[in-house]
XYZ file of N, CA, C and O in Angstrom:
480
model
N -37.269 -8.690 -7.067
C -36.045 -8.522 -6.295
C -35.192 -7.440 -6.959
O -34.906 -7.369 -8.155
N -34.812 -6.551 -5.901
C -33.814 -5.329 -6.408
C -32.581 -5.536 -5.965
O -32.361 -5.874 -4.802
N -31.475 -5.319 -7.024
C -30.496 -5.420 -6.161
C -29.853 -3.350 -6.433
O -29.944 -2.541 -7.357
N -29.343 -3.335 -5.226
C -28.361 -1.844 -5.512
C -27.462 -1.730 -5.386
O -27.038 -1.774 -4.231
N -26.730 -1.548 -6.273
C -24.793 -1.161 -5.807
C -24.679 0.077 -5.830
O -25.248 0.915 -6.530
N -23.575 0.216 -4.675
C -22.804 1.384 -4.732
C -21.286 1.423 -4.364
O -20.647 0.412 -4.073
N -20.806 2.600 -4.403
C -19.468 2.480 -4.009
C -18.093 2.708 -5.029
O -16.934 3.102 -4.896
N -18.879 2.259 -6.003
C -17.642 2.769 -7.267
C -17.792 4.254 -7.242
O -18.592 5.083 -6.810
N -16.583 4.218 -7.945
C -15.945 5.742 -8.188
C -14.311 5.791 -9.334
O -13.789 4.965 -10.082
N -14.022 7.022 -8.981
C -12.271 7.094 -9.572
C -11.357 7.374 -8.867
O -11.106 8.489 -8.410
N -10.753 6.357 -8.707
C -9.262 6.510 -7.402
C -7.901 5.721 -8.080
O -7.947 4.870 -8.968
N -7.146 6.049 -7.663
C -5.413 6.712 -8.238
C -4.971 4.826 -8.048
O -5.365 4.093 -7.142
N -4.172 4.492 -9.074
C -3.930 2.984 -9.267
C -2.803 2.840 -7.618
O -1.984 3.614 -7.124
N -3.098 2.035 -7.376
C -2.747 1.763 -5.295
C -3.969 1.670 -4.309
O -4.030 1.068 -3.237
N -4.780 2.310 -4.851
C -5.825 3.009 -3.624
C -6.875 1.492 -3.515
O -6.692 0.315 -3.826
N -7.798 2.115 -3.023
C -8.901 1.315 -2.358
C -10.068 1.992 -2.466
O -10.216 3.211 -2.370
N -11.210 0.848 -2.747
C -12.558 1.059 -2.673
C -13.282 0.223 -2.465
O -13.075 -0.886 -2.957
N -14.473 0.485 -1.598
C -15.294 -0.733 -0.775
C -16.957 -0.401 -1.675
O -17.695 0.584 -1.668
N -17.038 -1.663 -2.340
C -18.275 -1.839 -2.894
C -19.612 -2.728 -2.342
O -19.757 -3.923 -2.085
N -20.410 -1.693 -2.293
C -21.965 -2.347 -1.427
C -22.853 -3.193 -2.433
O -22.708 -2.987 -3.638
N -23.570 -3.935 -2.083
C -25.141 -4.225 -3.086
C -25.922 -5.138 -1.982
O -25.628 -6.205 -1.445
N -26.954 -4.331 -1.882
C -28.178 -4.716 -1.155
C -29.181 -5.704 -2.141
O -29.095 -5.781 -3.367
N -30.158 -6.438 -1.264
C -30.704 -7.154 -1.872
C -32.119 -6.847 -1.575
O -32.514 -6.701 -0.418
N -32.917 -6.744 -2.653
C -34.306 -6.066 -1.182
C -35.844 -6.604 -2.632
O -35.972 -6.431 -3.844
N -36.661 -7.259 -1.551
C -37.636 -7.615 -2.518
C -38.137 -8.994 -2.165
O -37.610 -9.454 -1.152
N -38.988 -9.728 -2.732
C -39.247 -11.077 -1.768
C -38.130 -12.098 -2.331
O -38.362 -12.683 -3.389
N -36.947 -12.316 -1.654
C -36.631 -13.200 -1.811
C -36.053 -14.263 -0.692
O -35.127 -13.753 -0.061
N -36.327 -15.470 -0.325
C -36.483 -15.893 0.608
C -35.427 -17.009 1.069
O -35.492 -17.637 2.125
N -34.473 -17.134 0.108
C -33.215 -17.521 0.556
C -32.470 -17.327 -0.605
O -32.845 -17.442 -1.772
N -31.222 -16.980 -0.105
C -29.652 -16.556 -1.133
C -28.784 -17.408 -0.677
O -28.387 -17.444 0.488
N -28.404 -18.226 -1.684
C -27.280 -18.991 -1.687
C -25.967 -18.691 -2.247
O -24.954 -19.236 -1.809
N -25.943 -17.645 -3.424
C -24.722 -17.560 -3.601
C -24.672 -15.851 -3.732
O -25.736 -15.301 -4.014
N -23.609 -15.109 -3.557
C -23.477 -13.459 -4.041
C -22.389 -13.489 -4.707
O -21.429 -14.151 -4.314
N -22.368 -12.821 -5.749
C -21.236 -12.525 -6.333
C -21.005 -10.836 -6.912
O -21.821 -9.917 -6.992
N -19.476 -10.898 -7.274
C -19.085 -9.775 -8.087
C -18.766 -10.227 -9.337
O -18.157 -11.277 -9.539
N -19.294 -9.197 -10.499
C -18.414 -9.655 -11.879
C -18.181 -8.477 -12.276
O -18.645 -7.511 -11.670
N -17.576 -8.376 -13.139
C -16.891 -7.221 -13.792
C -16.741 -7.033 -15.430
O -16.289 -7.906 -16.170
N -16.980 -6.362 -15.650
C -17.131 -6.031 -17.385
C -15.747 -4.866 -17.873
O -15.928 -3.752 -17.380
N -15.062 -4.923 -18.329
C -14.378 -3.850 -19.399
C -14.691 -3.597 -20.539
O -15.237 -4.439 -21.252
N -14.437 -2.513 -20.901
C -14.561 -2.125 -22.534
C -14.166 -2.990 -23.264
O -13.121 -3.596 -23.030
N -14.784 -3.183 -24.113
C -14.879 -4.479 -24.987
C -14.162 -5.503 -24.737
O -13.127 -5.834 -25.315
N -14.797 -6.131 -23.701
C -14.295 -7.429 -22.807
C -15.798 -8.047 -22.323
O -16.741 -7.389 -21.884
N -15.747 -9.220 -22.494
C -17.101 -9.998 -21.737
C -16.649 -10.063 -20.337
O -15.483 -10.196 -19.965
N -17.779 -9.947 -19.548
C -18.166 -10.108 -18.186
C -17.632 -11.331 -17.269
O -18.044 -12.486 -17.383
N -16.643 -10.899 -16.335
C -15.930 -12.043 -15.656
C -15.638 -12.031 -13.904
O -15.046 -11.286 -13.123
N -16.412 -13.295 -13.807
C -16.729 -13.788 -12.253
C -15.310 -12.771 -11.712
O -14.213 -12.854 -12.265
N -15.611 -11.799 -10.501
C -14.232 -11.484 -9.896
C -14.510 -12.483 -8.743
O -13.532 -13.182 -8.476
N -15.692 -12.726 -7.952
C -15.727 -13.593 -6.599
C -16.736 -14.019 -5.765
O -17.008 -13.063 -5.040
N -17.303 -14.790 -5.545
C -18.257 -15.390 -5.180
C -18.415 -15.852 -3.681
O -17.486 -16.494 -3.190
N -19.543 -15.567 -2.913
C -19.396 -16.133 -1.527
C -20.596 -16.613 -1.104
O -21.636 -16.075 -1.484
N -20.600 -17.764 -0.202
C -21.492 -18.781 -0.100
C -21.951 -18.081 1.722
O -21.260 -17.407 2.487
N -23.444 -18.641 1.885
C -24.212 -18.465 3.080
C -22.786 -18.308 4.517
O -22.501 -17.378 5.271
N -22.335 -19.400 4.379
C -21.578 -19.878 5.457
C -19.915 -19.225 5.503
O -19.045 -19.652 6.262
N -19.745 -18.185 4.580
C -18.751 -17.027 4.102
C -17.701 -17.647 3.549
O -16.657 -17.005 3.438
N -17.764 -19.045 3.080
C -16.731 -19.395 1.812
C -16.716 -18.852 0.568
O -17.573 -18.911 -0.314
N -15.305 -18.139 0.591
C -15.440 -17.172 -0.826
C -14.263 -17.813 -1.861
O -13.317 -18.532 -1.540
N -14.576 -17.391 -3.015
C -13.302 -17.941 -3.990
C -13.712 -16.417 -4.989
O -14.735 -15.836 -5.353
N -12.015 -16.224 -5.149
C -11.793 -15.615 -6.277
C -11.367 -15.753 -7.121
O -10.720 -16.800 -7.138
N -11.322 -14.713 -8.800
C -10.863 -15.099 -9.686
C -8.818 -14.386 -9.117
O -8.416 -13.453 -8.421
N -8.244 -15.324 -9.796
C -6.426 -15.097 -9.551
C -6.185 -13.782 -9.867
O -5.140 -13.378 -9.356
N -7.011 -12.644 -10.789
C -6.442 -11.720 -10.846
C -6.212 -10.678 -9.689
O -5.286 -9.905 -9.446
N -7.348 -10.938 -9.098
C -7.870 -10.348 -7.768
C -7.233 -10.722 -6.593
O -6.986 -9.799 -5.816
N -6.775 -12.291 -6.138
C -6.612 -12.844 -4.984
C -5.278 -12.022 -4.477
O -4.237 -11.724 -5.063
N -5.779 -11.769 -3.060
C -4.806 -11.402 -2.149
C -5.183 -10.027 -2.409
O -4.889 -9.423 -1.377
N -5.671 -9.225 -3.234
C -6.162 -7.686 -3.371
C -7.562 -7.039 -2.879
O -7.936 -5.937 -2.479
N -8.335 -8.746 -3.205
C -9.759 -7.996 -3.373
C -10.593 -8.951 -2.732
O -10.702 -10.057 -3.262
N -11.493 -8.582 -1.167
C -11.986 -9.221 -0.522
C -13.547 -9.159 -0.701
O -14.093 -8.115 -1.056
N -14.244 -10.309 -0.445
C -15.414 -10.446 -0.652
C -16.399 -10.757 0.892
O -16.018 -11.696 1.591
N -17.640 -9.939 1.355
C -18.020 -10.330 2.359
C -19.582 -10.279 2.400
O -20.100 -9.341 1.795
N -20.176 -10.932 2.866
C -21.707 -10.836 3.329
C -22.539 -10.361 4.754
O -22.347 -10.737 5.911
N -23.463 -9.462 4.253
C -24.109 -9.864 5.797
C -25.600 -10.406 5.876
O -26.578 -9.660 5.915
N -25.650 -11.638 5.894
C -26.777 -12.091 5.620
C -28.222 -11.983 6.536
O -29.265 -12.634 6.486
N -27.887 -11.134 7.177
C -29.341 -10.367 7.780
C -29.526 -9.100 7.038
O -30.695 -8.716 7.026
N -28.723 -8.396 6.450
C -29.008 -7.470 5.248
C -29.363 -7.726 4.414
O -30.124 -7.080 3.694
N -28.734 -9.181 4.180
C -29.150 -9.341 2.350
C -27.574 -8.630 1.168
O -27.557 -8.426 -0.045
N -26.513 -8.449 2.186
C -25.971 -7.310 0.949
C -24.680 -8.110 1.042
O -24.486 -8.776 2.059
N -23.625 -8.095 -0.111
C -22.859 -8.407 -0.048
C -21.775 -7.322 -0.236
O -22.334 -6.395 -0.822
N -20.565 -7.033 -0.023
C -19.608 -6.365 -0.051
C -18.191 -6.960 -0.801
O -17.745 -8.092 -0.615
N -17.577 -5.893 -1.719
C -16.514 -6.223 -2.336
C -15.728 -5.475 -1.550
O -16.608 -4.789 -1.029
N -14.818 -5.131 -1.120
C -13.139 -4.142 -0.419
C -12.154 -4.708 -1.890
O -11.838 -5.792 -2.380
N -11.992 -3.642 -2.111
C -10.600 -3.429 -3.174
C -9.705 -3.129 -3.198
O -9.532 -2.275 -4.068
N -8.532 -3.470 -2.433
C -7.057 -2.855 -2.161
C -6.012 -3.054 -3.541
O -5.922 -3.971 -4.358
N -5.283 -1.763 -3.392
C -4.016 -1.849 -4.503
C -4.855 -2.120 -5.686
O -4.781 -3.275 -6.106
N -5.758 -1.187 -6.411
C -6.116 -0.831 -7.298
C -5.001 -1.357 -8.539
O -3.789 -1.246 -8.353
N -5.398 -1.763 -9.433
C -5.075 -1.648 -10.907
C -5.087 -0.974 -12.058
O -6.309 -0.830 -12.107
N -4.666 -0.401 -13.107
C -5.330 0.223 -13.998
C -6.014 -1.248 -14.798
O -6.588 -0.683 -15.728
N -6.152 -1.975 -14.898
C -6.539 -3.581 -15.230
C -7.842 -3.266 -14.693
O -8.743 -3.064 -15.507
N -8.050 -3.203 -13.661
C -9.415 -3.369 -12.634
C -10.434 -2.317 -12.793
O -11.389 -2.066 -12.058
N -9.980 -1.623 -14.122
C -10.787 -0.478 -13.847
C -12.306 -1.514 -14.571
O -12.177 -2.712 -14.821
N -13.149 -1.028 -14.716
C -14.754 -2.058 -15.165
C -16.126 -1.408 -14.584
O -16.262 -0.368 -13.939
N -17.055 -2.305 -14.996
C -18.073 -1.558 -14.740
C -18.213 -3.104 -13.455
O -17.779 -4.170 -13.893
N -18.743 -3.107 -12.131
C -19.046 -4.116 -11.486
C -20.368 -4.294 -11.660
O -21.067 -3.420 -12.173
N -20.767 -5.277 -11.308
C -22.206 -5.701 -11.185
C -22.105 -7.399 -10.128
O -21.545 -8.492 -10.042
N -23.190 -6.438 -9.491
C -23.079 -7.596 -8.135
C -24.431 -9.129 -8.554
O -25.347 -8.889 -9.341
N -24.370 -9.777 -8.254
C -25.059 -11.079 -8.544
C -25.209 -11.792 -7.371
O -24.414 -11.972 -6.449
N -26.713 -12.297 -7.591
C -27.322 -12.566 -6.500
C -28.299 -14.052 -7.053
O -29.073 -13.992 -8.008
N -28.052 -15.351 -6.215
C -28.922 -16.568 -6.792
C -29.232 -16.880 -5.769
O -28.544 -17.152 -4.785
N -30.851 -16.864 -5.984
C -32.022 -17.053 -4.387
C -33.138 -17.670 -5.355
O -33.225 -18.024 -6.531
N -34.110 -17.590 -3.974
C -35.144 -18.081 -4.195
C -36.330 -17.515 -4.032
O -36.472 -17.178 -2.856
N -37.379 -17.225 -4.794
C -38.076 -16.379 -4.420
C -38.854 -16.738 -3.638
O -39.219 -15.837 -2.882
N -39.330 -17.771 -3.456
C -40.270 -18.174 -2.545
C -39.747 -20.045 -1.811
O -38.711 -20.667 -2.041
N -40.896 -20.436 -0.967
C -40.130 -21.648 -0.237
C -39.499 -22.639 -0.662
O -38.696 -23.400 -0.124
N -40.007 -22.561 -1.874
C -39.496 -24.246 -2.270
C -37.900 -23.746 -3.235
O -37.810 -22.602 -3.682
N -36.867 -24.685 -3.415
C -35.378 -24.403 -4.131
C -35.897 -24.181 -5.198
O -36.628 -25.068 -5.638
N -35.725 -23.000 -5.958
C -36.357 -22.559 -7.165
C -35.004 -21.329 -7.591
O -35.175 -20.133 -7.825
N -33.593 -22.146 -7.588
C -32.548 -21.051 -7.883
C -32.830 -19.722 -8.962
O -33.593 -19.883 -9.914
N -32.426 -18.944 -8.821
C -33.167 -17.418 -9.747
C -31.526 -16.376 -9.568
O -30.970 -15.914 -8.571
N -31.162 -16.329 -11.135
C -30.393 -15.146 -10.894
C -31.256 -13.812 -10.936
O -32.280 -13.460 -11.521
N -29.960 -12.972 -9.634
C -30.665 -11.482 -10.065
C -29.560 -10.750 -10.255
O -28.512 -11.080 -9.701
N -29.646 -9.506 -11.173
C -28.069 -8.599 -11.019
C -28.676 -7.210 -10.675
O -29.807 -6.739 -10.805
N -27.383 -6.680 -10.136
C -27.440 -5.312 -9.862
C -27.381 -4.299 -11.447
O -27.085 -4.838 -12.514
N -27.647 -3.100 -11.364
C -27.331 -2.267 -12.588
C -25.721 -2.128 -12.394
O -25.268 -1.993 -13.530
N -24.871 -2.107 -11.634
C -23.608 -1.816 -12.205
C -22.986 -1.019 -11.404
O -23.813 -0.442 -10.698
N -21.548 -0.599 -11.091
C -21.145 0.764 -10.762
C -20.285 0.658 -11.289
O -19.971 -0.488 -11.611
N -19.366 1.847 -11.700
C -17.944 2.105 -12.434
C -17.076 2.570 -11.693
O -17.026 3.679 -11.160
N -16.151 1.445 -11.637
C -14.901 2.010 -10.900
C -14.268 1.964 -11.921
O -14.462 1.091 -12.767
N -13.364 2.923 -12.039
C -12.121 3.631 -12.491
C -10.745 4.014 -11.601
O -10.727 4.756 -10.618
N -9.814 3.447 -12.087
C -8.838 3.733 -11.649
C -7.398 4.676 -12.404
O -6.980 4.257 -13.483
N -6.993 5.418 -12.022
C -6.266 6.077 -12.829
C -4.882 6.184 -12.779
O -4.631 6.004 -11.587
N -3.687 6.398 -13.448
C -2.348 6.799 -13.004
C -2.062 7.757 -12.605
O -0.896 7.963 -12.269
């Protein structure tokens, strides 16, 4: 299973950016997608998670800024990032727990990453 992100970049602290990650490879059901986020010397932290049936929860730093969505005939999940932070700047990495084959056999997978940056 591959996952791909895209969508990061460097945009001005206010702005907005919409982050992709596809899911592609045998995997035969996804139960959960997520975003996490890494900073410079900072461990890696859940930004938001969304379930088959599009119940999402975020972490508080994010809520009300930063929306989380799926399309589960793609396989991909989507982050939207409004009102940027210099806080938010990180490397993302999208997360994906499926199954590879029929039987419930939960399996994390992650994406390589993208870097958003935000600037003053």
């Amino acid at each position: 299973v591959q996952l791909q992100a895209s969508g990061g970049g460097l945009v001005q602290t206010g702005g907005s950016l919409r982050l992709s990650c596809a899911a592609s490879g045998r995997i035969s059901s996804i139960y959960v997608m997520a975003w996490y986020r890494q900073a410079p010397g900072k461990q890696r932290e859940l930004v938001a998670t969304i379930i088959s049936s599009g119940s999402a929860n975020y972490a508080d730093s994010v809520k009300g800024r930063f929306t989380i969505s799926r399309d589960n005939a793609k396989n991909t999940v989507y982050l939207q990032m409004n009102s940027l932070k210099l806080e938010d700047t990180a490397v993302y990495y999208c997360n994906v727990k499926g199954s590879p084959g029929p039987l419930y056999n939960p399996t994390d997978y992650w994406g390589q990453g993208t870097q958003v940056t935000v600037s003053s």
